[in-house]
GROMACS .gro file of C-alpha atoms in nm:
model
  393
    1MET     CA    1   3.008   8.612  19.445
    2LEU     CA    2   3.237   8.310  19.443
    3HIS     CA    3   3.048   8.171  19.741
    4LYS     CA    4   2.714   8.197  19.556
    5ALA     CA    5   2.863   8.031  19.248
    6MET     CA    6   2.987   7.739  19.458
    7MET     CA    7   2.641   7.696  19.617
    8ILE     CA    8   2.473   7.691  19.274
    9LEU     CA    9   2.725   7.435  19.150
   10LEU     CA   10   2.660   7.208  19.450
   11CYS     CA   11   2.286   7.232  19.395
   12LEU     CA   12   2.328   7.135  19.029
   13LEU     CA   13   2.526   6.829  19.130
   14LEU     CA   14   2.236   6.718  19.352
   15LEU     CA   15   1.985   6.750  19.069
   16THR     CA   16   1.991   6.405  18.909
   17GLY     CA   17   1.825   6.363  18.575
   18CYS     CA   18   1.589   6.085  18.469
   19TRP     CA   19   1.871   5.849  18.378
   20SER     CA   20   1.629   5.558  18.338
   21ARG     CA   21   1.364   5.755  18.148
   22ARG     CA   22   1.197   5.568  17.865
   23GLU     CA   23   0.962   5.715  17.608
   24LEU     CA   24   0.605   5.583  17.617
   25ASN     CA   25   0.604   5.545  17.240
   26ASP     CA   26   0.892   5.298  17.269
   27LEU     CA   27   0.712   5.061  17.505
   28LEU     CA   28   0.449   4.786  17.497
   29ILE     CA   29   0.240   4.837  17.813
   30VAL     CA   30   0.161   4.491  17.955
   31LEU     CA   31  -0.152   4.448  18.168
   32ARG     CA   32  -0.173   4.067  18.179
   33VAL     CA   33   0.081   3.788  18.162
   34GLY     CA   34   0.009   3.420  18.115
   35VAL     CA   35   0.268   3.146  18.166
   36ASP     CA   36   0.231   2.784  18.051
   37TRP     CA   37   0.453   2.476  18.030
   38VAL     CA   38   0.432   2.335  17.677
   39ASP     CA   39   0.656   2.063  17.529
   40GLY     CA   40   0.930   2.113  17.786
   41GLU     CA   41   0.941   2.492  17.749
   42TYR     CA   42   0.791   2.801  17.903
   43LEU     CA   43   0.525   2.969  17.689
   44VAL     CA   44   0.490   3.331  17.798
   45SER     CA   45   0.195   3.538  17.674
   46PHE     CA   46   0.189   3.916  17.709
   47GLN     CA   47  -0.138   4.104  17.665
   48VAL     CA   48  -0.049   4.461  17.574
   49VAL     CA   49  -0.259   4.773  17.535
   50ASN     CA   50  -0.348   4.905  17.192
   51PRO     CA   51  -0.351   5.279  17.280
   52SER     CA   52  -0.525   5.396  16.962
   53GLU     CA   53  -0.824   5.165  17.025
   54ILE     CA   54  -0.890   5.272  17.384
   55SER     CA   55  -0.842   5.642  17.320
   56ALA     CA   56  -1.140   5.860  17.412
   57GLN     CA   57  -1.116   6.032  17.075
   58ARG     CA   58  -1.149   5.707  16.881
   59ARG     CA   59  -1.468   5.506  16.875
   60GLY     CA   60  -1.573   5.194  16.698
   61GLY     CA   61  -1.225   5.086  16.585
   62ASP     CA   62  -1.178   4.769  16.384
   63ARG     CA   63  -0.882   4.645  16.584
   64PRO     CA   64  -0.905   4.483  16.929
   65PRO     CA   65  -0.823   4.698  17.235
   66SER     CA   66  -0.529   4.476  17.321
   67THR     CA   67  -0.281   4.250  17.144
   68LEU     CA   68  -0.120   3.921  17.243
   69TYR     CA   69   0.253   3.857  17.198
   70GLN     CA   70   0.403   3.519  17.283
   71GLY     CA   71   0.749   3.374  17.330
   72ARG     CA   72   0.896   3.034  17.417
   73GLY     CA   73   1.216   2.925  17.586
   74LYS     CA   74   1.386   2.693  17.833
   75THR     CA   75   1.388   2.978  18.087
   76MET     CA   76   1.143   3.258  18.155
   77PHE     CA   77   1.405   3.513  18.052
   78GLU     CA   78   1.463   3.344  17.718
   79ALA     CA   79   1.089   3.314  17.653
   80ALA     CA   80   1.031   3.681  17.734
   81ARG     CA   81   1.323   3.802  17.522
   82SER     CA   82   1.212   3.592  17.223
   83VAL     CA   83   0.904   3.816  17.202
   84THR     CA   84   1.125   4.095  17.064
   85ALA     CA   85   1.157   3.899  16.739
   86GLU     CA   86   0.800   4.004  16.650
   87ALA     CA   87   0.706   4.288  16.888
   88PRO     CA   88   0.767   4.640  16.749
   89ARG     CA   89   0.853   4.779  17.093
   90LYS     CA   90   1.008   4.660  17.417
   91VAL     CA   91   0.780   4.494  17.671
   92TYR     CA   92   0.717   4.697  17.991
   93ILE     CA   93   0.550   4.523  18.289
   94GLY     CA   94   0.549   4.811  18.536
   95HIS     CA   95   0.167   4.831  18.501
   96LEU     CA   96   0.100   4.457  18.523
   97GLN     CA   97  -0.235   4.382  18.690
   98ILE     CA   98  -0.305   4.009  18.652
   99PHE     CA   99  -0.071   3.711  18.625
  100VAL     CA  100  -0.230   3.384  18.504
  101ILE     CA  101  -0.058   3.049  18.565
  102GLY     CA  102  -0.156   2.750  18.352
  103GLU     CA  103  -0.265   2.445  18.552
  104SER     CA  104   0.001   2.215  18.401
  105LEU     CA  105   0.275   2.458  18.503
  106ALA     CA  106   0.122   2.504  18.850
  107ARG     CA  107   0.135   2.128  18.906
  108ARG     CA  108   0.496   2.118  18.788
  109GLY     CA  109   0.603   2.395  19.028
  110ILE     CA  110   0.602   2.774  19.023
  111ARG     CA  111   0.912   2.866  19.226
  112ASN     CA  112   1.158   2.889  18.934
  113PHE     CA  113   0.960   3.117  18.707
  114LEU     CA  114   0.844   3.333  18.999
  115ASP     CA  115   1.209   3.386  19.086
  116ASN     CA  116   1.258   3.539  18.742
  117THR     CA  117   0.963   3.774  18.794
  118LEU     CA  118   1.088   3.884  19.136
  119ARG     CA  119   1.427   3.974  18.990
  120ASP     CA  120   1.275   4.213  18.734
  121ASN     CA  121   1.333   4.564  18.868
  122GLU     CA  122   1.045   4.701  18.657
  123ALA     CA  123   0.781   4.472  18.809
  124ARG     CA  124   0.574   4.578  19.107
  125MET     CA  125   0.461   4.315  19.355
  126ASP     CA  126   0.097   4.426  19.390
  127PHE     CA  127  -0.048   4.248  19.085
  128ASN     CA  128  -0.296   3.963  19.132
  129VAL     CA  129  -0.211   3.600  19.055
  130VAL     CA  130  -0.467   3.334  18.955
  131VAL     CA  131  -0.453   2.976  18.819
  132ALA     CA  132  -0.618   2.869  18.493
  133LYS     CA  133  -0.831   2.573  18.595
  134GLY     CA  134  -0.837   2.289  18.345
  135THR     CA  135  -0.692   2.502  18.066
  136LYS     CA  136  -0.387   2.699  17.959
  137ALA     CA  137  -0.312   3.054  18.065
  138GLU     CA  138  -0.288   3.167  17.703
  139ASP     CA  139  -0.652   3.064  17.647
  140ILE     CA  140  -0.763   3.292  17.931
  141LEU     CA  141  -0.576   3.584  17.775
  142LYS     CA  142  -0.732   3.537  17.432
  143ILE     CA  143  -1.099   3.589  17.516
  144TYR     CA  144  -1.306   3.901  17.449
  145THR     CA  145  -1.498   4.029  17.752
  146PRO     CA  146  -1.808   4.254  17.769
  147LEU     CA  147  -1.853   4.592  17.944
  148GLU     CA  148  -1.486   4.691  17.974
  149LYS     CA  149  -1.279   4.764  17.663
  150LEU     CA  150  -0.977   4.595  17.815
  151PRO     CA  151  -1.031   4.231  17.922
  152THR     CA  152  -0.781   4.283  18.203
  153GLN     CA  153  -0.999   4.552  18.361
  154ASN     CA  154  -1.299   4.320  18.339
  155MET     CA  155  -1.116   4.034  18.509
  156LEU     CA  156  -0.957   4.254  18.775
  157ARG     CA  157  -1.284   4.419  18.875
  158SER     CA  158  -1.466   4.087  18.874
  159LEU     CA  159  -1.203   3.941  19.107
  160GLU     CA  160  -1.219   4.239  19.343
  161THR     CA  161  -1.600   4.241  19.345
  162SER     CA  162  -1.641   3.866  19.394
  163GLU     CA  163  -1.388   3.868  19.678
  164LYS     CA  164  -1.599   4.124  19.864
  165SER     CA  165  -1.940   3.976  19.783
  166TRP     CA  166  -1.883   3.606  19.711
  167ALA     CA  167  -1.676   3.399  19.951
  168PRO     CA  168  -1.521   3.129  19.725
  169THR     CA  169  -1.272   3.372  19.567
  170VAL     CA  170  -0.974   3.551  19.714
  171SER     CA  171  -0.739   3.815  19.578
  172VAL     CA  172  -0.372   3.715  19.614
  173THR     CA  173  -0.083   3.939  19.509
  174MET     CA  174   0.275   3.846  19.430
  175ASP     CA  175   0.375   3.983  19.771
  176ASP     CA  176   0.135   3.735  19.936
  177ILE     CA  177   0.281   3.448  19.732
  178LEU     CA  178   0.635   3.538  19.833
  179ASN     CA  179   0.535   3.539  20.200
  180ALA     CA  180   0.353   3.204  20.173
  181LEU     CA  181   0.641   3.032  19.995
  182SER     CA  182   0.882   3.162  20.260
  183ASP     CA  183   0.674   3.038  20.554
  184ASP     CA  184   0.718   2.677  20.675
  185GLY     CA  185   0.383   2.689  20.855
  186LYS     CA  186   0.164   2.807  20.569
  187GLU     CA  187   0.095   2.680  20.219
  188LEU     CA  188  -0.012   2.884  19.919
  189ALA     CA  189  -0.374   2.908  19.798
  190LEU     CA  190  -0.480   3.086  19.477
  191THR     CA  191  -0.814   3.152  19.310
  192GLY     CA  192  -0.893   2.951  18.997
  193ILE     CA  193  -1.030   3.088  18.670
  194GLN     CA  194  -1.188   2.887  18.390
  195ILE     CA  195  -1.364   2.941  18.059
  196LEU     CA  196  -1.730   2.850  18.020
  197GLY     CA  197  -1.897   2.810  17.682
  198SER     CA  198  -1.711   2.811  17.352
  199GLN     CA  199  -1.338   2.883  17.373
  200LYS     CA  200  -1.317   2.937  16.997
  201LYS     CA  201  -1.604   3.186  16.983
  202ALA     CA  202  -1.480   3.361  17.298
  203GLU     CA  203  -1.166   3.454  17.103
  204SER     CA  204  -1.361   3.641  16.833
  205LYS     CA  205  -1.512   3.989  16.842
  206GLU     CA  206  -1.851   3.824  16.791
  207ASN     CA  207  -1.836   3.728  17.161
  208VAL     CA  208  -1.914   4.085  17.271
  209GLU     CA  209  -2.169   4.158  17.000
  210THR     CA  210  -2.445   3.943  17.153
  211PHE     CA  211  -2.652   3.988  17.468
  212LEU     CA  212  -2.519   3.661  17.610
  213PRO     CA  213  -2.146   3.605  17.546
  214LEU     CA  214  -2.078   3.276  17.367
  215GLY     CA  215  -1.780   3.213  17.592
  216HIS     CA  216  -1.682   3.379  17.918
  217PHE     CA  217  -1.455   3.343  18.217
  218ARG     CA  218  -1.557   3.260  18.573
  219TYR     CA  219  -1.356   3.253  18.895
  220THR     CA  220  -1.407   2.915  19.052
  221GLY     CA  221  -1.248   2.719  19.334
  222ILE     CA  222  -0.933   2.759  19.538
  223ALA     CA  223  -0.609   2.600  19.417
  224ALA     CA  224  -0.418   2.443  19.708
  225PHE     CA  225  -0.039   2.418  19.687
  226LYS     CA  226   0.215   2.211  19.877
  227LYS     CA  227   0.553   2.384  19.872
  228ASP     CA  228   0.532   2.540  19.524
  229LYS     CA  229   0.325   2.273  19.346
  230LEU     CA  230  -0.051   2.263  19.287
  231VAL     CA  231  -0.183   1.950  19.457
  232GLY     CA  232  -0.560   1.990  19.433
  233TRP     CA  233  -0.869   2.209  19.418
  234LEU     CA  234  -1.123   2.312  19.680
  235ASN     CA  235  -1.484   2.315  19.564
  236GLU     CA  236  -1.724   2.602  19.629
  237ARG     CA  237  -1.825   2.493  19.978
  238GLU     CA  238  -1.467   2.416  20.081
  239SER     CA  239  -1.352   2.749  19.939
  240LYS     CA  240  -1.610   2.931  20.152
  241GLY     CA  241  -1.474   2.754  20.458
  242TYR     CA  242  -1.119   2.853  20.362
  243THR     CA  243  -1.197   3.225  20.326
  244ASP     CA  244  -1.391   3.224  20.653
  245ILE     CA  245  -1.117   3.051  20.855
  246THR     CA  246  -0.845   3.277  20.712
  247ASN     CA  247  -1.048   3.593  20.788
  248LYS     CA  248  -1.086   3.684  20.421
  249LEU     CA  249  -1.464   3.663  20.405
  250ASP     CA  250  -1.638   3.999  20.370
  251SER     CA  251  -1.983   3.903  20.249
  252THR     CA  252  -2.162   3.602  20.105
  253SER     CA  253  -2.498   3.425  20.105
  254VAL     CA  254  -2.639   3.130  20.299
  255GLU     CA  255  -2.948   2.932  20.200
  256LEU     CA  256  -3.146   2.761  20.477
  257ARG     CA  257  -3.397   2.496  20.374
  258CYS     CA  258  -3.735   2.555  20.539
  259ASP     CA  259  -3.940   2.298  20.345
  260GLU     CA  260  -3.901   2.065  20.048
  261ARG     CA  261  -3.913   2.343  19.789
  262ASN     CA  262  -3.818   2.669  19.959
  263TYR     CA  263  -3.519   2.829  20.125
  264MET     CA  264  -3.458   3.126  20.350
  265GLY     CA  265  -3.199   3.364  20.207
  266ILE     CA  266  -2.942   3.496  20.457
  267GLU     CA  267  -2.681   3.758  20.367
  268ILE     CA  268  -2.355   3.748  20.563
  269THR     CA  269  -2.262   4.116  20.591
  270SER     CA  270  -1.938   4.069  20.786
  271SER     CA  271  -1.741   3.787  20.940
  272GLU     CA  272  -1.428   3.794  21.150
  273SER     CA  273  -1.227   3.493  21.261
  274ARG     CA  274  -0.956   3.446  21.522
  275ILE     CA  275  -0.736   3.140  21.564
  276LYS     CA  276  -0.579   3.039  21.893
  277MET     CA  277  -0.333   2.751  21.883
  278ASN     CA  278  -0.221   2.530  22.169
  279VAL     CA  279  -0.047   2.196  22.227
  280GLN     CA  280  -0.184   1.932  22.466
  281ASP     CA  281   0.005   1.606  22.521
  282GLY     CA  282   0.194   1.664  22.198
  283VAL     CA  283  -0.126   1.718  21.996
  284PRO     CA  284  -0.179   2.062  21.831
  285ILE     CA  285  -0.517   2.217  21.912
  286ALA     CA  286  -0.682   2.494  21.711
  287HIS     CA  287  -0.963   2.702  21.861
  288ILE     CA  288  -1.133   2.906  21.588
  289HIS     CA  289  -1.373   3.184  21.682
  290PHE     CA  290  -1.615   3.331  21.426
  291GLN     CA  291  -1.802   3.657  21.484
  292THR     CA  292  -2.061   3.691  21.209
  293GLU     CA  293  -2.323   3.955  21.128
  294ALA     CA  294  -2.613   3.870  20.896
  295ASN     CA  295  -2.941   3.995  20.747
  296ILE     CA  296  -3.247   3.814  20.617
  297VAL     CA  297  -3.293   3.896  20.250
  298ASP     CA  298  -3.534   3.627  20.126
  299ARG     CA  299  -3.837   3.484  20.309
  300SER     CA  300  -3.976   3.218  20.077
  301CYS     CA  301  -4.127   3.019  20.363
  302LYS     CA  302  -4.434   3.211  20.478
  303ASP     CA  303  -4.477   3.011  20.799
  304VAL     CA  304  -4.149   3.153  20.937
  305ASN     CA  305  -4.247   3.433  21.175
  306LEU     CA  306  -3.971   3.693  21.161
  307THR     CA  307  -4.125   3.893  21.446
  308ASP     CA  308  -4.063   3.608  21.691
  309PRO     CA  309  -3.720   3.633  21.868
  310ALA     CA  310  -3.716   3.255  21.916
  311VAL     CA  311  -3.742   3.207  21.540
  312ILE     CA  312  -3.453   3.447  21.480
  313GLU     CA  313  -3.243   3.261  21.734
  314LYS     CA  314  -3.320   2.932  21.560
  315LEU     CA  315  -3.214   3.082  21.224
  316GLU     CA  316  -2.889   3.203  21.381
  317GLN     CA  317  -2.816   2.850  21.503
  318GLN     CA  318  -2.882   2.713  21.154
  319VAL     CA  319  -2.638   2.963  21.003
  320GLU     CA  320  -2.379   2.859  21.262
  321LYS     CA  321  -2.414   2.497  21.149
  322VAL     CA  322  -2.360   2.600  20.786
  323ILE     CA  323  -2.047   2.798  20.877
  324GLN     CA  324  -1.904   2.506  21.076
  325GLY     CA  325  -1.994   2.263  20.797
  326ASN     CA  326  -1.806   2.474  20.541
  327ALA     CA  327  -1.505   2.503  20.773
  328ASP     CA  328  -1.500   2.128  20.846
  329ALA     CA  329  -1.522   2.044  20.474
  330SER     CA  330  -1.237   2.283  20.396
  331VAL     CA  331  -1.008   2.143  20.668
  332LYS     CA  332  -1.088   1.784  20.569
  333ARG     CA  333  -0.993   1.855  20.209
  334ALA     CA  334  -0.673   2.037  20.308
  335LYS     CA  335  -0.568   1.750  20.536
  336LYS     CA  336  -0.625   1.504  20.252
  337LEU     CA  337  -0.391   1.716  20.037
  338LYS     CA  338  -0.147   1.760  20.330
  339ALA     CA  339  -0.147   2.132  20.265
  340ASP     CA  340  -0.186   2.375  20.557
  341ILE     CA  341  -0.334   2.658  20.350
  342PHE     CA  342  -0.484   2.810  20.668
  343GLY     CA  343  -0.146   2.887  20.822
  344LEU     CA  344  -0.219   2.697  21.144
  345GLY     CA  345   0.149   2.608  21.173
  346SER     CA  346   0.250   2.969  21.126
  347THR     CA  347   0.001   3.074  21.396
  348LEU     CA  348   0.142   2.808  21.631
  349GLY     CA  349   0.491   2.942  21.565
  350ARG     CA  350   0.388   3.295  21.664
  351GLN     CA  351   0.189   3.195  21.972
  352HIS     CA  352   0.404   2.905  22.098
  353PRO     CA  353   0.751   2.925  21.939
  354GLU     CA  354   0.903   2.656  22.162
  355GLN     CA  355   0.643   2.392  22.073
  356TRP     CA  356   0.667   2.492  21.708
  357LYS     CA  357   1.039   2.417  21.696
  358SER     CA  358   0.976   2.051  21.771
  359MET     CA  359   0.696   2.022  21.511
  360GLN     CA  360   0.824   2.245  21.234
  361GLN     CA  361   1.016   1.986  21.031
  362ALA     CA  362   0.729   1.740  20.992
  363TRP     CA  363   0.439   1.985  21.013
  364GLY     CA  364   0.295   1.932  20.664
  365ASP     CA  365   0.302   1.551  20.674
  366GLU     CA  366   0.236   1.488  21.043
  367GLY     CA  367   0.161   1.793  21.259
  368PHE     CA  368  -0.112   1.941  21.041
  369GLN     CA  369  -0.274   1.597  21.003
  370ALA     CA  370  -0.297   1.565  21.383
  371VAL     CA  371  -0.454   1.907  21.450
  372LYS     CA  372  -0.782   1.896  21.642
  373LEU     CA  373  -1.019   2.184  21.573
  374TYR     CA  374  -1.280   2.337  21.801
  375TYR     CA  375  -1.518   2.607  21.687
  376ASP     CA  376  -1.680   2.895  21.869
  377ILE     CA  377  -1.932   3.049  21.630
  378GLU     CA  378  -2.147   3.351  21.711
  379VAL     CA  379  -2.401   3.466  21.453
  380ASN     CA  380  -2.618   3.774  21.498
  381ILE     CA  381  -2.902   3.846  21.258
  382ARG     CA  382  -2.940   4.222  21.271
  383LYS     CA  383  -3.206   4.296  21.009
  384THR     CA  384  -3.508   4.112  20.874
  385GLY     CA  385  -3.594   4.355  20.595
  386THR     CA  386  -3.831   4.651  20.581
  387THR     CA  387  -4.144   4.443  20.518
  388GLY     CA  388  -4.114   4.201  20.813
  389ASN     CA  389  -4.375   3.928  20.757
  390THR     CA  390  -4.500   4.010  20.410
  391THR     CA  391  -4.876   4.001  20.345
  392MET     CA  392  -4.841   3.898  19.980
  393LYS     CA  393  -5.034   3.582  19.892
   0.00000   0.00000   0.00000
């Protein structure tokens, strides 16, 4: 009997309670955070869920589905804690989905405030990070969005969808940022987000009560960083080249001019890239191989015979030129910014560690500038559509 009692006692000692348990009713669930640099201070904006407005049992509420709380301070910690002066509950970021960085802060440097985020034991590292292009992060958090009740869900799904179907955007998590900032041979690149239309009207409920929103967000361009500072933006074409080189392109579209007014529409259904680095006579060489699959989705030029294999081969060659043009434009822009956002230095370090040791210190300012690139592009058009050469006049 004593033996059984001792076993039960030992088992009870192993059963730890929820020592860190916190009641849901005592928390503000944060889905989005925006950070700006205003008048020498951090301005932190927390977008929190309004549970009563998104409840399935409640419809047509008068209050917005989420609320914005803001705090300011010389440090991120001080700015976040100052929110408690007006918030009825304690902020909880364990469900954070999107982190927006204001452009002015991104140009100043992001390492210090990211360090604060990484030290928070409640934060997960799988949330997405974007840069507010030409505006403040708080402005992005204030707008009403259609379709989804929560603006955060709208922005998150748009980012995920555009990454898969539209090459100039890329999803980057806090984990990815930490890896990039810790790697001497790779610089950080983040997707930009901006507001189109009326900022003022986008902040009112009226914005979602019309067929065409009066103000809306759009993901646009890639923000290139050097160390931890934003140094410039890649345009749409350059951004496509970036995602293709870095093997982040899933699907996109290519338009091939076939006469003065019409274009052939080509859908890239998959694209894989491989980078092989080498050093010849002290000059770094990058061989980039693209393996691309495509379909024809728009035949505006009726004199293009899609049943002729020679025509298909010619179209494949035209797509190859577009891919190389995008890649060249992207590399040219990155070299101008002296930012190796492609990780060519990191690849060189993995493939040729001895050569990398001699180039590592001056890679961003010298080594990356001297890289010569050679492309091997293979495009295969697999489908031409179910109608072939249409008979429509």
